[in-house]
Amino acid sequence: MVAKKKEHELIVSVSPHVKSDVTTSGIMWTVNIALLPAFIFSVYFFGPRALIVTSLCIVTALLSEWGFQKFTDKDTTITDGSAVLTGLLLGLNLPATVPFYIPVIGTISAIVITKQLFGGLGYNIFNPALIGRAFVLITWPRAMTTWMKPDAAFTSFDAVSAATPLGILKEEGLAKLLVEFGDKVNLYTELFLGHRAGSLGETSVLALLIGACYLLYKRYITWHIPLSFIGTVAVIAWIFGGEGWFNGDPLIHILSGGLILGAFFMATDYVTAPSVRKGQIVFGVGCGLITMLIRLKGGYPEGVMFAILLMNCFTPMIDRNMRSSVFGARKQVKEEAK
Amino acid sequence: MSDHVREKVSNWELIKNGIIKENTIFRLVISLCPAIAVTNAVKNGFFLGIAVLFVQTMVNTTVALIRDFIHPKIRIPIFMLIISGWVTVVDMVIAAIAPDVYKQIGLYIQIIVAFASILARAEMFASKHGPVNSFFDGLGSGLGFLVALVIISFFRELLGRGALWGFPIVDAKPMLIFILPAGGFLAVGLLMGFFNWIDMKFYGGKGAGGAG
């Protein structure tokens, strides 16, 4: 024993020698905690169905990750929090009224096809939760775009269906939206608090911002992707969103839909977003452009999901081409070129 | 084509080779465009498979028969002429006997001319072997394509429409994604992975096994 210990002490390892105690699973669980306010608000707004849908997603995520890793003789990693995070994010991205097989199948496609078949955590090209949502949205478009009013939740399971603010904006225009919500100030307040139809976790901007601030404070995410994403959406909404040019209302576009949820919690995914700061800004701007293209010109009222997925494809390219140069290296290259 | 075919091989081996070992879709991974575009219903997949089977067999035989007269430098244009000749035959026959199917896959029958799999067999096998061997090689390769298309379209139609050959089977809400192009990629990828897995698990990954 003693000899062994001595040997151990003499091992010379390569740098880095100073390690921080931040681990992948620590980050994952922190993000889970940061999503808790949004989850609590969703249960408050949409009632027990929200709880059931989200728990179904989480349980299926854990089971399918465990099952696949058992099946392929890999170490099970269900305690690292990433499967829980995928399940939770997917759950918060579904409408409250979905039939219960949708969360299950969506989660299986997220965990098994998008994450495990590509090699597990760290190797997936696309954000698993978003692929899961895209899969069920394309598969059952009717069920996935039937939204319910937040109020009726506690009294009965029979929900009152309603259109999302973005849906109304797309189909019937701003005037109808103002009729629905009263005046503009009231509209902004309702959107900010989350008192509107939509996916479970995307409605309450307040709850999402609480979680996002916690992540920013812990420095697990930086401002680059969310700010450039939301900023681009705001600018485009201002220029092209209204009647004529430079007449749009950026606040409506920022506060409605899944923009806040997507920008802070899904576009910032470590695995599928660029890791270079400059590249993160390019990534955010790209997400914003595609989002607004779909919202204003596309067939769907909401485009955050497809925008992030499309930009995920570009992540390797962005990372390769925007690598920051080593200090002094550029000068050397220039001199060699001479 | 590796050396094992140059040796004396039985015609049965050639057919088996085309269906399993060098399956166009799952092993050689060529001609994926039609495999994804037309496999949203078993009927479409089956008819395109039959068309390819016929064209492949006839092209292989024709090329093998006249292989000594083809100048190597202009062999590709001549192969294309032969292929387009046989495709025209199939095109007209299917338009006559199955007009409803032709409406859906007519375009894909015409572009059999450009299928990589047909030209590949003509170039790699038929121009170097006798007509009998080439006939059976074309038969095997065409059957492999047919089987692959039927397998893919079986799952896609069952999941995407809840039906088989147009008849409703399952009375549940179908998974729409499987009859869209995205589902085609998913189905082909998952099936390919499944057959590779069977191959590795039971045949040691030598390409000797794996259904279809």
XYZ file of C-alpha atoms in Angstrom:
550
model
C 0.000 0.000 0.000
C 2.695 2.440 1.019
C 4.784 1.746 -2.044
C 1.798 2.244 -4.248
C 1.026 5.564 -2.695
C 4.558 6.771 -3.230
C 4.412 5.791 -6.861
C 1.201 7.679 -7.182
C 2.753 10.806 -5.779
C 5.563 10.728 -8.281
C 3.384 10.718 -11.378
C 4.115 13.723 -13.532
C 1.078 14.765 -15.524
C 0.625 17.262 -18.308
C -1.055 20.573 -17.698
C -3.579 21.836 -16.618
C -2.516 21.329 -13.011
C -5.050 23.605 -11.409
C -8.538 22.277 -11.882
C -11.803 23.932 -11.042
C -14.414 21.854 -9.287
C -17.023 22.633 -11.957
C -18.164 19.376 -13.509
C -20.458 18.601 -16.425
C -23.012 17.046 -14.161
C -22.784 20.014 -11.786
C -23.594 22.393 -14.649
C -26.433 20.192 -15.852
C -28.077 20.096 -12.431
C -27.639 23.866 -12.080
C -29.422 24.428 -15.388
C -32.177 22.120 -14.136
C -32.502 24.257 -11.033
C -32.535 27.412 -13.165
C -35.492 26.000 -15.068
C -37.444 25.336 -11.865
C -39.142 28.782 -11.735
C -40.448 28.306 -15.277
C -41.621 24.823 -14.340
C -43.415 26.068 -11.221
C -45.078 28.871 -13.196
C -46.189 26.368 -15.838
C -47.873 24.214 -13.203
C -49.443 27.349 -11.739
C -50.811 28.423 -15.131
C -51.716 25.152 -16.776
C -52.536 22.969 -13.788
C -51.885 19.271 -13.202
C -51.495 18.496 -16.904
C -48.274 20.509 -16.949
C -46.935 18.415 -14.100
C -47.915 15.152 -15.803
C -46.490 16.070 -19.227
C -43.173 17.261 -17.817
C -42.776 14.282 -15.475
C -43.581 11.915 -18.334
C -40.781 13.500 -20.351
C -38.263 13.284 -17.529
C -39.116 9.695 -16.620
C -38.999 8.609 -20.283
C -35.684 10.404 -20.750
C -34.140 8.577 -17.798
C -35.593 5.219 -18.811
C -34.572 5.439 -22.467
C -31.053 6.626 -21.633
C -30.666 3.826 -19.105
C -32.179 1.274 -21.486
C -29.991 2.248 -24.430
C -26.824 2.258 -22.364
C -27.659 -1.139 -20.873
C -28.428 -2.451 -24.356
C -25.120 -1.258 -25.796
C -23.038 -2.231 -22.736
C -22.034 1.326 -21.891
C -21.720 2.904 -18.473
C -25.016 4.358 -17.425
C -24.848 8.117 -17.047
C -28.387 8.891 -15.994
C -27.282 10.623 -12.808
C -25.327 13.356 -14.595
C -28.482 15.391 -15.050
C -28.282 15.726 -18.814
C -31.123 13.301 -19.486
C -33.242 15.045 -16.861
C -32.437 18.370 -18.527
C -33.429 17.086 -21.969
C -36.686 15.719 -20.580
C -37.442 18.895 -18.661
C -36.695 21.155 -21.635
C -38.795 19.049 -23.965
C -41.638 19.000 -21.467
C -41.529 22.772 -21.146
C -41.685 23.008 -24.940
C -44.945 21.092 -25.341
C -48.490 22.452 -25.151
C -50.443 21.424 -22.079
C -53.151 19.661 -24.041
C -51.005 17.042 -25.824
C -52.075 13.411 -25.606
C -49.717 11.530 -23.320
C -48.015 9.441 -26.012
C -46.520 12.582 -27.553
C -44.132 13.413 -24.692
C -43.065 9.762 -24.516
C -42.278 9.364 -28.230
C -40.740 12.828 -28.434
C -38.390 12.067 -25.566
C -37.383 8.710 -26.994
C -36.490 10.316 -30.316
C -34.577 13.027 -28.447
C -32.541 10.700 -26.253
C -32.071 7.635 -28.449
C -31.889 9.036 -31.981
C -30.454 12.497 -31.404
C -28.160 11.885 -28.465
C -27.204 8.250 -27.946
C -26.982 7.112 -31.573
C -24.555 9.974 -32.211
C -22.358 8.853 -29.328
C -23.906 10.229 -26.175
C -23.472 13.481 -24.282
C -20.934 15.745 -25.977
C -21.155 14.138 -29.411
C -24.639 15.119 -30.533
C -24.807 17.610 -33.402
C -28.292 18.855 -32.593
C -29.956 19.912 -29.397
C -31.791 16.720 -28.299
C -34.801 18.450 -26.749
C -35.378 20.531 -29.864
C -35.115 17.556 -32.216
C -37.593 15.765 -29.980
C -39.958 18.701 -30.328
C -39.424 19.023 -34.086
C -40.123 15.297 -34.428
C -43.468 15.451 -32.657
C -44.411 18.792 -34.224
C -43.996 17.365 -37.724
C -45.569 14.062 -36.746
C -48.691 15.354 -35.007
C -49.058 18.966 -36.188
C -52.671 19.283 -35.037
C -52.084 18.165 -31.462
C -48.880 20.156 -31.180
C -50.510 23.441 -32.168
C -53.608 23.165 -30.022
C -53.015 25.538 -27.151
C -55.128 26.151 -24.084
C -55.994 29.215 -22.072
C -54.024 29.296 -18.839
C -57.042 29.920 -16.569
C -59.292 26.947 -16.979
C -56.628 24.527 -15.828
C -57.530 23.907 -12.220
C -61.250 23.568 -12.590
C -61.273 20.682 -15.035
C -59.244 18.657 -17.477
C -61.303 20.038 -20.360
C -59.159 22.893 -21.535
C -60.376 25.929 -23.409
C -58.373 26.140 -26.591
C -56.841 29.431 -27.652
C -54.340 30.735 -30.165
C -50.886 31.899 -29.150
C -50.138 35.641 -29.427
C -47.808 34.942 -32.347
C -50.495 32.843 -34.016
C -52.985 35.689 -33.708
C -50.372 38.171 -34.916
C -49.697 36.027 -37.965
C -53.263 35.134 -38.860
C -55.226 38.208 -37.864
C -52.776 40.996 -37.190
C -51.891 43.317 -34.371
C -55.352 44.884 -34.050
C -56.932 41.568 -33.077
C -54.163 40.949 -30.568
C -54.895 44.283 -28.904
C -58.606 43.486 -28.759
C -57.779 40.186 -27.057
C -55.516 41.704 -24.422
C -56.954 45.195 -23.966
C -54.353 47.862 -24.541
C -50.655 47.665 -25.295
C -49.411 48.007 -21.722
C -51.711 45.244 -20.632
C -50.459 43.096 -23.519
C -46.824 43.569 -22.494
C -47.605 42.803 -18.846
C -49.522 39.652 -19.674
C -46.762 38.482 -21.997
C -44.108 39.229 -19.395
C -45.891 37.411 -16.592
C -46.850 34.536 -18.843
C -50.606 34.799 -18.737
C -51.142 33.606 -22.320
C -51.523 30.509 -24.441
C -48.335 28.725 -25.427
C -45.972 25.902 -24.602
C -45.739 25.040 -20.917
C -42.465 26.706 -20.080
C -42.194 29.427 -22.664
C -45.006 31.666 -21.479
C -43.576 33.328 -18.408
C -40.717 35.611 -19.352
C -40.355 36.613 -15.702
C -39.743 33.054 -14.510
C -37.326 32.357 -17.353
C -35.360 35.529 -16.655
C -35.003 34.547 -12.982
C -33.415 31.271 -14.067
C -31.321 32.953 -16.744
C -29.976 35.516 -14.284
C -28.941 32.693 -11.966
C -27.026 31.026 -14.813
C -25.419 34.306 -15.826
C -24.442 34.953 -12.208
C -22.878 31.491 -11.954
C -21.178 32.210 -15.297
C -22.409 28.946 -16.785
C -23.704 30.919 -19.755
C -22.400 34.187 -21.146
C -24.328 37.066 -22.628
C -23.052 36.574 -26.173
C -25.574 34.144 -27.633
C -28.758 35.349 -25.856
C -28.066 39.030 -26.404
C -27.134 38.744 -30.074
C -30.092 36.389 -30.651
C -32.670 38.616 -28.959
C -31.072 41.798 -30.317
C -31.280 40.543 -33.894
C -34.914 39.564 -33.407
C -35.661 43.023 -32.012
C -33.947 44.865 -34.855
C -35.596 42.798 -37.568
C -38.996 43.063 -35.877
C -38.547 46.827 -35.727
C -37.545 47.129 -39.390
C -39.814 44.610 -41.086
C -42.419 43.704 -38.456
C -44.966 46.450 -38.981
C -46.811 48.223 -41.745
C -44.101 49.719 -43.888
C -40.524 49.887 -42.738
C -39.096 50.814 -39.313
C -42.558 50.597 -37.842
C -42.667 47.207 -36.137
C -43.100 46.408 -32.475
C -39.990 44.587 -31.252
C -41.315 44.037 -27.708
C -44.139 41.778 -28.836
C -41.721 39.605 -30.769
C -39.284 39.449 -27.872
C -41.822 38.622 -25.192
C -43.970 36.140 -27.102
C -43.188 32.714 -28.458
C -40.298 30.651 -27.187
C -37.616 33.255 -27.772
C -36.520 33.782 -24.157
C -36.572 30.070 -23.382
C -34.688 29.288 -26.593
C -32.140 32.084 -26.352
C -31.105 31.479 -22.744
C -31.560 27.749 -22.268
C -31.303 26.022 -25.634
C -29.158 28.131 -27.943
C -26.527 28.230 -25.183
C -26.168 24.445 -24.984
C -22.426 23.749 -24.630
C -22.401 20.803 -26.993
C -24.286 22.251 -29.936
C -23.289 25.943 -29.841
C -19.907 27.435 -30.786
C -17.400 27.828 -27.991
C -15.573 30.836 -29.444
C -16.930 34.199 -28.301
C -16.918 35.748 -31.773
C -18.569 32.633 -33.140
C -21.238 32.752 -30.451
C -22.269 36.186 -31.658
C -22.449 34.934 -35.249
C -24.488 31.988 -33.992
C -26.899 34.269 -32.105
C -27.342 36.633 -35.038
C -27.996 33.690 -37.345
C -30.596 32.275 -34.945
C -32.305 35.663 -34.802
C -32.359 36.064 -38.580
C -33.853 32.630 -39.210
C -36.370 33.057 -36.378
C -37.685 36.288 -37.821
C -37.644 34.925 -41.372
C -39.935 32.091 -40.263
C -42.103 34.310 -38.053
C -42.691 36.951 -40.717
C -42.563 34.991 -43.948
C -42.707 31.286 -43.113
C -45.554 28.834 -42.674
C -45.200 28.474 -38.911
C -46.032 31.296 -36.492
C -42.949 30.468 -34.407
C -39.426 29.798 -35.667
C -37.100 29.669 -32.663
C -36.847 25.890 -32.695
C -35.971 25.551 -36.391
C -33.627 28.539 -36.164
C -31.568 26.973 -33.387
C -31.538 23.577 -35.102
C -30.400 25.088 -38.399
C -27.661 27.070 -36.707
C -26.566 23.916 -34.868
C -25.558 22.578 -38.292
C -23.196 25.528 -38.716
C -21.579 25.215 -35.293
C -18.590 23.096 -36.416
C -17.922 25.487 -39.305
C -18.166 28.554 -37.081
C -15.875 26.987 -34.509
C -13.276 26.050 -37.094
C -13.183 29.373 -38.901
C -13.417 31.778 -35.980
C -10.825 30.209 -33.735
C -9.018 32.951 -31.895
C -5.366 33.052 -32.862
C -2.657 32.243 -30.377
C -0.940 35.332 -29.034
C 1.716 36.383 -31.503
C 0.857 33.661 -33.986
C -0.682 35.958 -36.569
C 2.445 38.075 -36.743
C 4.527 34.988 -37.286
C 2.333 33.774 -40.125
C 2.544 37.173 -41.779
C 6.292 37.168 -41.512
C 6.464 33.705 -43.011
C 4.320 34.838 -45.865
C 6.793 37.559 -46.650
C -15.700 -5.810 -57.964
C -13.237 -7.782 -55.913
C -11.551 -10.948 -56.993
C -14.024 -13.380 -55.531
C -16.447 -12.868 -58.396
C -13.819 -13.351 -61.066
C -13.425 -16.912 -59.864
C -16.029 -19.451 -60.795
C -19.093 -18.505 -58.821
C -22.461 -20.146 -59.062
C -25.335 -18.044 -60.282
C -27.082 -18.560 -56.958
C -24.096 -16.963 -55.262
C -24.401 -13.993 -57.602
C -28.030 -13.482 -56.676
C -27.286 -13.780 -52.971
C -24.399 -11.368 -53.391
C -26.701 -8.769 -54.931
C -29.372 -9.111 -52.295
C -27.250 -9.273 -49.174
C -23.532 -8.684 -49.477
C -23.676 -5.857 -51.995
C -27.182 -4.608 -51.392
C -27.571 -1.370 -53.322
C -29.200 0.596 -50.531
C -27.972 -0.906 -47.271
C -24.448 -1.949 -48.251
C -23.269 0.137 -51.197
C -25.408 3.114 -50.095
C -26.084 4.301 -53.643
C -29.348 5.301 -55.347
C -30.593 6.755 -52.081
C -32.599 9.504 -53.801
C -35.312 7.175 -55.131
C -35.079 5.073 -51.984
C -36.198 8.090 -49.984
C -38.448 9.782 -52.517
C -40.778 6.958 -53.491
C -40.839 4.754 -50.416
C -43.701 6.499 -48.658
C -46.031 3.741 -49.834
C -45.368 0.043 -50.389
C -47.095 0.115 -53.761
C -44.789 2.845 -55.079
C -41.690 1.203 -53.670
C -42.677 -2.161 -55.112
C -43.317 -0.841 -58.618
C -40.115 1.179 -58.727
C -38.269 -1.903 -57.456
C -39.788 -4.026 -60.226
C -38.858 -1.407 -62.823
C -35.272 -1.272 -61.593
C -35.087 -5.064 -61.407
C -36.123 -5.352 -65.051
C -33.864 -2.566 -66.300
C -30.900 -3.855 -64.306
C -31.245 -7.394 -65.594
C -31.730 -6.414 -69.228
C -28.965 -3.811 -69.192
C -26.515 -6.257 -67.639
C -27.337 -8.891 -70.252
C -27.151 -6.469 -73.172
C -23.876 -4.981 -72.046
C -22.388 -8.425 -71.502
C -23.487 -9.540 -74.983
C -21.876 -6.634 -76.805
C -19.006 -6.015 -74.419
C -16.377 -7.030 -76.952
C -17.548 -4.443 -79.468
C -17.594 -1.458 -77.103
C -14.561 0.762 -77.347
C -13.385 1.434 -73.764
C -13.138 5.172 -74.326
C -16.794 5.620 -75.183
C -18.213 2.907 -72.961
C -20.131 5.228 -70.621
C -22.199 6.915 -73.402
C -22.967 3.495 -74.825
C -24.063 2.184 -71.431
C -26.295 5.216 -71.077
C -27.868 4.563 -74.472
C -28.580 0.955 -73.544
C -29.993 1.951 -70.162
C -32.230 4.634 -71.598
C -33.516 2.210 -74.192
C -34.651 -0.256 -71.557
C -35.978 2.498 -69.302
C -38.201 3.710 -72.136
C -39.635 0.208 -72.416
C -40.398 0.017 -68.695
C -41.743 3.558 -68.668
C -44.265 2.820 -71.404
C -45.293 -0.547 -69.949
C -45.966 0.816 -66.459
C -47.807 3.834 -67.885
C -50.045 1.383 -69.732
C -50.774 -1.201 -67.036
C -50.735 0.894 -63.845
C -51.635 4.507 -64.645
C -52.435 5.455 -61.049
C -49.025 4.357 -59.802
C -47.386 5.947 -62.833
C -48.856 9.300 -61.849
C -46.959 9.165 -58.572
C -43.648 7.596 -59.532
C -43.494 8.277 -63.268
C -40.757 10.839 -62.850
C -38.639 8.414 -60.860
C -39.054 5.687 -63.441
C -37.674 8.012 -66.091
C -34.652 8.932 -64.021
C -33.719 5.280 -63.572
C -31.457 6.281 -66.480
C -29.313 8.178 -64.016
C -29.341 5.641 -61.175
C -25.823 5.026 -59.961
C -26.601 1.412 -59.179
C -27.425 0.454 -62.775
C -24.393 2.081 -64.311
C -22.209 0.669 -61.543
C -23.263 -2.921 -62.230
C -22.843 -2.460 -65.985
C -19.394 -0.960 -65.567
C -18.097 -3.157 -62.782
C -19.628 -6.507 -63.635
C -21.352 -6.861 -66.977
C -18.552 -5.385 -69.074
C -16.159 -7.991 -67.682
C -18.322 -11.124 -67.519
C -20.377 -13.337 -69.756
C -24.079 -12.800 -70.430
C -25.331 -15.592 -68.147
C -23.349 -14.462 -65.142
C -24.288 -10.856 -65.863
C -27.949 -11.766 -66.102
C -27.892 -13.328 -62.649
C -25.824 -10.498 -61.222
C -28.374 -8.006 -62.515
C -31.162 -10.172 -61.125
C -29.521 -10.255 -57.703
C -28.739 -6.572 -57.633
C -32.238 -5.655 -58.798
C -33.803 -7.997 -56.260
C -31.669 -6.432 -53.549
C -32.939 -3.006 -54.532
C -36.528 -4.274 -54.652
C -36.272 -5.922 -51.233
C -34.682 -2.831 -49.706
C -37.375 -0.554 -51.123
C -40.168 -2.829 -49.929
C -38.686 -3.047 -46.434
C -38.260 0.729 -46.171
C -41.688 1.503 -47.589
C -43.286 -1.168 -45.385
C -42.200 0.648 -42.236
C -42.834 4.107 -43.644
C -46.347 3.398 -44.832
C -47.231 1.453 -41.701
C -45.998 4.197 -39.377
C -46.825 7.190 -41.550
C -50.265 6.213 -42.802
C -51.253 3.255 -40.675
C -51.806 1.352 -43.902
C -50.186 -1.234 -46.167
C -50.573 -1.263 -49.964
C -53.234 1.396 -49.517
C -55.380 -0.609 -47.099
C -55.768 0.832 -43.616
C -54.368 -1.512 -40.965
C -53.882 0.379 -37.728
C -56.602 2.641 -36.479
C -54.348 5.044 -34.596
C -53.107 8.523 -35.327
C -50.294 7.912 -37.818
C -46.843 9.421 -37.419
C -46.921 11.887 -40.266
C -43.162 12.429 -40.258
C -42.524 9.007 -41.778
C -44.162 9.823 -45.094
C -42.267 13.099 -45.337
C -38.683 13.234 -46.662
C -37.254 13.708 -43.151
C -38.830 10.424 -42.116
C -37.341 8.775 -45.189
C -33.835 9.639 -44.040
C -34.684 8.467 -40.529
C -36.102 5.161 -41.762
C -33.186 4.428 -44.113
C -30.639 5.357 -41.454
C -32.236 3.332 -38.700
C -32.737 0.273 -40.929
C -29.155 0.489 -42.175
C -27.951 0.678 -38.602
C -30.143 -2.271 -37.681
C -28.774 -4.461 -40.485
C -25.209 -3.469 -39.635
C -25.928 -4.386 -36.043
C -27.272 -7.814 -37.066
C -24.210 -8.288 -39.245
C -21.828 -7.425 -36.420
C -23.674 -9.361 -33.780
C -24.238 -12.613 -35.617
C -21.787 -12.705 -38.522
C -18.755 -10.956 -37.082
C -19.045 -7.901 -39.334
C -17.693 -9.600 -42.446
C -20.603 -8.521 -44.563
C -21.592 -12.164 -44.899
C -24.971 -11.834 -43.303
C -27.617 -9.287 -42.611
C -30.993 -9.675 -44.163
C -31.811 -7.618 -47.247
